[in-house]
Amino acid sequence: MQAQRTCIEAACALIADLPGVVFELGLGVGRTYSHLSEKLPDREIYVFDRQVLPHVVSVPPASHLVLGELADTLPQAVERFRGKVALLHTDVGSADIAYGMKTAAFISQHVPVALAPGAVILSDQALNVSGAVAMALPDGVAEDRYHMYRMDAAAGAAASNPTAA
Ligand SMILES: C[S@@+](CC[C@H](N)C(=O)[O-])C[C@H]1O[C@@H](n2cnc3c(N)ncnc32)[C@H](O)[C@@H]1O
């Protein structure tokens, strides 16, 4: 949790001058959403989950809660927010390693179209996002404890749309 908090704070500083919304994949009990809301009070934060747990500590307004399986909700959302996501945080992993790898591959495949050039990606799992470059983690965060990427300035929506070239 501390590693995540440290990475989120670093990411918030990196996107300070980059307009755009935030995607939070995995509401869980809402601790990360609460932290993001505190650090980015002026950003729109869209939160994705298949459920809202009864003991959630912080829940987004209905307008910013995207309920359903990522397989159904993410493809539509990336089209809606094409090139407009400044920060993507994903924490949908579980103890099921095969599920985690499959989900990481799905997320990696779908998110490039939504990410702004210079956007930051934070993830509990390693991702392979076209146009994103792995970043060194902030001091004090052990390697592989979290994963941080930055979209190339020339990447994002254009890079994932071959017809835009
Ligand atoms: C580890 S929890 C997230 C914890 C969160 N960061 C917090 O602060 O509590 C993972 C969440 O991802 C959601 N999730 C996992 N796979 C999903 C999928 N394929 N579609 C939608 N939600 C999913 C689960 O329902 C769960 O709430």
Short mmCIF file of C-alpha atoms and ligand atoms in Angstrom, two decimals:
data_model
loop_
_atom_site.label_atom_id
_atom_site.label_comp_id
_atom_site.label_asym_id
_atom_site.label_seq_id
_atom_site.Cartn_x
_atom_site.Cartn_y
_atom_site.Cartn_z
CA MET A 1 0.00 0.00 0.00
CA GLN A 2 2.84 2.41 0.83
CA ALA A 3 4.51 1.57 -2.50
CA GLN A 4 1.27 2.38 -4.28
CA ARG A 5 0.85 5.66 -2.42
CA THR A 6 4.43 6.70 -3.23
CA CYS A 7 3.95 5.87 -6.92
CA ILE A 8 0.64 7.73 -7.08
CA GLU A 9 2.20 10.82 -5.56
CA ALA A 10 5.05 10.68 -8.11
CA ALA A 11 2.57 10.19 -10.95
CA CYS A 12 0.42 13.11 -9.82
CA ALA A 13 3.47 15.38 -9.92
CA LEU A 14 4.38 14.12 -13.41
CA ILE A 15 0.95 14.94 -14.85
CA ALA A 16 0.62 18.32 -13.10
CA ASP A 17 0.76 20.17 -16.44
CA LEU A 18 -0.97 17.53 -18.53
CA PRO A 19 -4.70 18.03 -18.94
CA GLY A 20 -6.93 14.97 -18.95
CA VAL A 21 -9.00 12.58 -16.92
CA VAL A 22 -7.95 9.72 -14.67
CA PHE A 23 -8.92 6.08 -15.14
CA GLU A 24 -8.88 3.95 -11.99
CA LEU A 25 -9.32 0.24 -12.82
CA GLY A 26 -10.42 -1.64 -9.69
CA LEU A 27 -12.40 0.25 -7.05
CA GLY A 28 -12.02 -2.50 -4.44
CA VAL A 29 -12.71 -0.91 -1.08
CA GLY A 30 -11.94 2.53 -2.55
CA ARG A 31 -8.71 3.34 -0.74
CA THR A 32 -6.82 4.16 -3.92
CA TYR A 33 -9.75 6.12 -5.29
CA SER A 34 -9.81 8.11 -2.06
CA HIS A 35 -6.09 8.82 -2.35
CA LEU A 36 -6.39 9.86 -6.00
CA SER A 37 -9.32 12.16 -5.18
CA GLU A 38 -7.31 13.80 -2.42
CA LYS A 39 -4.24 14.32 -4.61
CA LEU A 40 -6.14 15.33 -7.75
CA PRO A 41 -9.17 17.26 -6.51
CA ASP A 42 -9.72 19.04 -9.83
CA ARG A 43 -9.53 15.97 -12.08
CA GLU A 44 -12.38 13.85 -13.29
CA ILE A 45 -11.71 10.31 -12.06
CA TYR A 46 -13.53 7.43 -13.75
CA VAL A 47 -13.54 4.25 -11.70
CA PHE A 48 -14.14 0.79 -13.12
CA ASP A 49 -15.21 -2.32 -11.26
CA ARG A 50 -17.61 -5.19 -11.65
CA GLN A 51 -19.10 -4.45 -8.22
CA VAL A 52 -19.31 -1.99 -5.36
CA LEU A 53 -18.43 -3.78 -2.16
CA PRO A 54 -20.63 -3.07 0.88
CA HIS A 55 -17.66 -1.88 2.96
CA VAL A 56 -16.23 0.54 0.40
CA VAL A 57 -14.63 3.56 2.10
CA SER A 58 -15.00 5.95 -0.81
CA VAL A 59 -17.31 5.59 -3.78
CA PRO A 60 -17.34 7.79 -6.89
CA PRO A 61 -20.51 9.53 -8.04
CA ALA A 62 -22.68 7.39 -10.34
CA SER A 63 -21.62 9.55 -13.31
CA HIS A 64 -17.99 8.44 -12.79
CA LEU A 65 -18.52 4.83 -11.76
CA VAL A 66 -18.25 2.38 -14.64
CA LEU A 67 -19.84 -0.85 -13.42
CA GLY A 68 -19.30 -4.13 -15.23
CA GLU A 69 -16.66 -6.48 -16.50
CA LEU A 70 -13.66 -4.70 -17.99
CA ALA A 71 -14.10 -6.88 -21.06
CA ASP A 72 -17.38 -5.03 -21.64
CA THR A 73 -16.71 -1.56 -20.24
CA LEU A 74 -13.11 -0.76 -21.16
CA PRO A 75 -13.38 -0.94 -24.98
CA GLN A 76 -16.25 1.58 -24.93
CA ALA A 77 -14.53 3.86 -22.42
CA VAL A 78 -11.28 4.08 -24.38
CA GLU A 79 -13.21 5.17 -27.44
CA ARG A 80 -15.12 7.77 -25.43
CA PHE A 81 -11.91 9.18 -23.93
CA ARG A 82 -9.65 8.75 -26.93
CA GLY A 83 -6.35 10.52 -26.17
CA LYS A 84 -7.77 12.20 -23.05
CA VAL A 85 -6.52 10.04 -20.17
CA ALA A 86 -3.61 11.65 -18.33
CA LEU A 87 -3.24 8.99 -15.64
CA LEU A 88 -4.26 5.34 -15.66
CA HIS A 89 -4.00 3.37 -12.46
CA THR A 90 -4.81 -0.30 -12.54
CA ASP A 91 -5.08 -2.63 -9.57
CA VAL A 92 -7.23 -5.52 -10.72
CA GLY A 93 -4.79 -8.30 -9.99
CA SER A 94 -5.63 -11.23 -7.76
CA ALA A 95 -3.94 -14.29 -6.35
CA ASP A 96 -4.85 -16.09 -9.59
CA ILE A 97 -1.69 -15.62 -11.66
CA ALA A 98 -3.21 -16.81 -14.94
CA TYR A 99 -6.16 -14.42 -14.50
CA GLY A 100 -3.77 -11.58 -13.71
CA MET A 101 -1.72 -12.20 -16.84
CA LYS A 102 -4.81 -12.41 -19.02
CA THR A 103 -6.20 -9.19 -17.56
CA ALA A 104 -2.87 -7.39 -17.91
CA ALA A 105 -2.73 -8.41 -21.58
CA PHE A 106 -6.31 -7.21 -22.14
CA ILE A 107 -5.64 -3.86 -20.49
CA SER A 108 -2.35 -3.44 -22.37
CA GLN A 109 -4.10 -4.05 -25.67
CA HIS A 110 -6.97 -1.64 -25.11
CA VAL A 111 -5.63 1.40 -23.26
CA PRO A 112 -3.19 3.00 -25.74
CA VAL A 113 -5.97 4.66 -27.70
CA ALA A 114 -7.18 6.50 -24.59
CA LEU A 115 -3.82 7.69 -23.29
CA ALA A 116 -2.63 11.22 -23.92
CA PRO A 117 0.95 11.72 -25.07
CA GLY A 118 2.96 11.96 -21.84
CA ALA A 119 0.30 10.11 -19.81
CA VAL A 120 1.45 8.04 -16.85
CA ILE A 121 0.42 4.43 -16.21
CA LEU A 122 0.67 2.82 -12.79
CA SER A 123 -0.03 -0.87 -12.39
CA ASP A 124 0.15 -3.64 -9.86
CA GLN A 125 1.13 -5.93 -12.72
CA ALA A 126 3.64 -5.61 -15.55
CA LEU A 127 1.96 -4.28 -18.70
CA ASN A 128 3.00 -4.18 -22.32
CA VAL A 129 1.38 -1.02 -23.65
CA SER A 130 2.25 0.12 -27.14
CA GLY A 131 4.00 3.52 -26.98
CA ALA A 132 4.72 3.33 -23.25
CA VAL A 133 8.19 3.27 -21.75
CA ALA A 134 8.93 1.74 -18.34
CA MET A 135 10.02 4.30 -15.75
CA ALA A 136 12.26 3.92 -12.74
CA LEU A 137 10.20 3.63 -9.58
CA PRO A 138 10.42 6.38 -6.96
CA ASP A 139 13.05 6.02 -4.24
CA GLY A 140 12.03 3.51 -1.61
CA VAL A 141 9.79 1.41 -3.88
CA ALA A 142 11.26 -2.04 -4.48
CA GLU A 143 11.67 -3.18 -8.07
CA ASP A 144 8.64 -5.14 -9.33
CA ARG A 145 6.57 -4.05 -6.33
CA TYR A 146 4.74 -1.73 -8.71
CA HIS A 147 5.04 -0.78 -12.37
CA MET A 148 5.22 2.71 -13.79
CA TYR A 149 5.20 3.72 -17.46
CA ARG A 150 5.00 6.92 -19.43
CA MET A 151 3.50 7.33 -22.87
CA ASP A 152 5.91 8.62 -25.43
CA ALA A 153 5.16 12.23 -26.39
CA ALA A 154 4.36 11.05 -29.93
CA ALA A 155 2.38 7.98 -28.88
CA GLY A 156 -1.12 7.47 -27.51
CA ALA A 157 -4.13 7.74 -29.76
CA ALA A 158 -2.15 8.37 -32.94
CA ALA A 159 0.19 5.43 -32.38
CA SER A 160 -2.64 2.99 -31.90
CA ASN A 161 -4.57 4.21 -34.92
CA PRO A 162 -2.71 3.14 -38.04
CA THR A 163 -5.00 5.22 -40.25
CA ALA A 164 -3.93 8.40 -38.43
CA ALA A 165 -0.38 8.15 -39.79
C1 LIG B 1 -7.35 -5.53 -5.49
S1 LIG B 1 -8.94 -4.86 -5.69
C2 LIG B 1 -8.64 -3.14 -5.92
C3 LIG B 1 -8.22 -2.48 -4.66
C4 LIG B 1 -8.28 -0.97 -4.71
N1 LIG B 1 -7.06 -0.41 -5.26
C5 LIG B 1 -8.56 -0.38 -3.33
O1 LIG B 1 -8.03 0.68 -3.02
O2 LIG B 1 -9.30 -0.97 -2.58
C6 LIG B 1 -9.31 -5.41 -7.33
C7 LIG B 1 -10.69 -4.97 -7.81
O3 LIG B 1 -10.73 -5.20 -9.21
C8 LIG B 1 -12.01 -5.68 -9.57
N2 LIG B 1 -11.86 -6.48 -10.80
C9 LIG B 1 -10.97 -7.48 -11.03
N3 LIG B 1 -11.11 -7.95 -12.27
C10 LIG B 1 -12.10 -7.24 -12.86
C11 LIG B 1 -12.72 -7.27 -14.15
N4 LIG B 1 -12.32 -8.14 -15.08
N5 LIG B 1 -13.70 -6.40 -14.41
C12 LIG B 1 -14.11 -5.51 -13.46
N6 LIG B 1 -13.58 -5.42 -12.22
C13 LIG B 1 -12.58 -6.29 -11.92
C14 LIG B 1 -12.46 -6.53 -8.38
O4 LIG B 1 -13.87 -6.59 -8.31
C15 LIG B 1 -11.84 -5.78 -7.21
O5 LIG B 1 -12.75 -4.90 -6.61
#
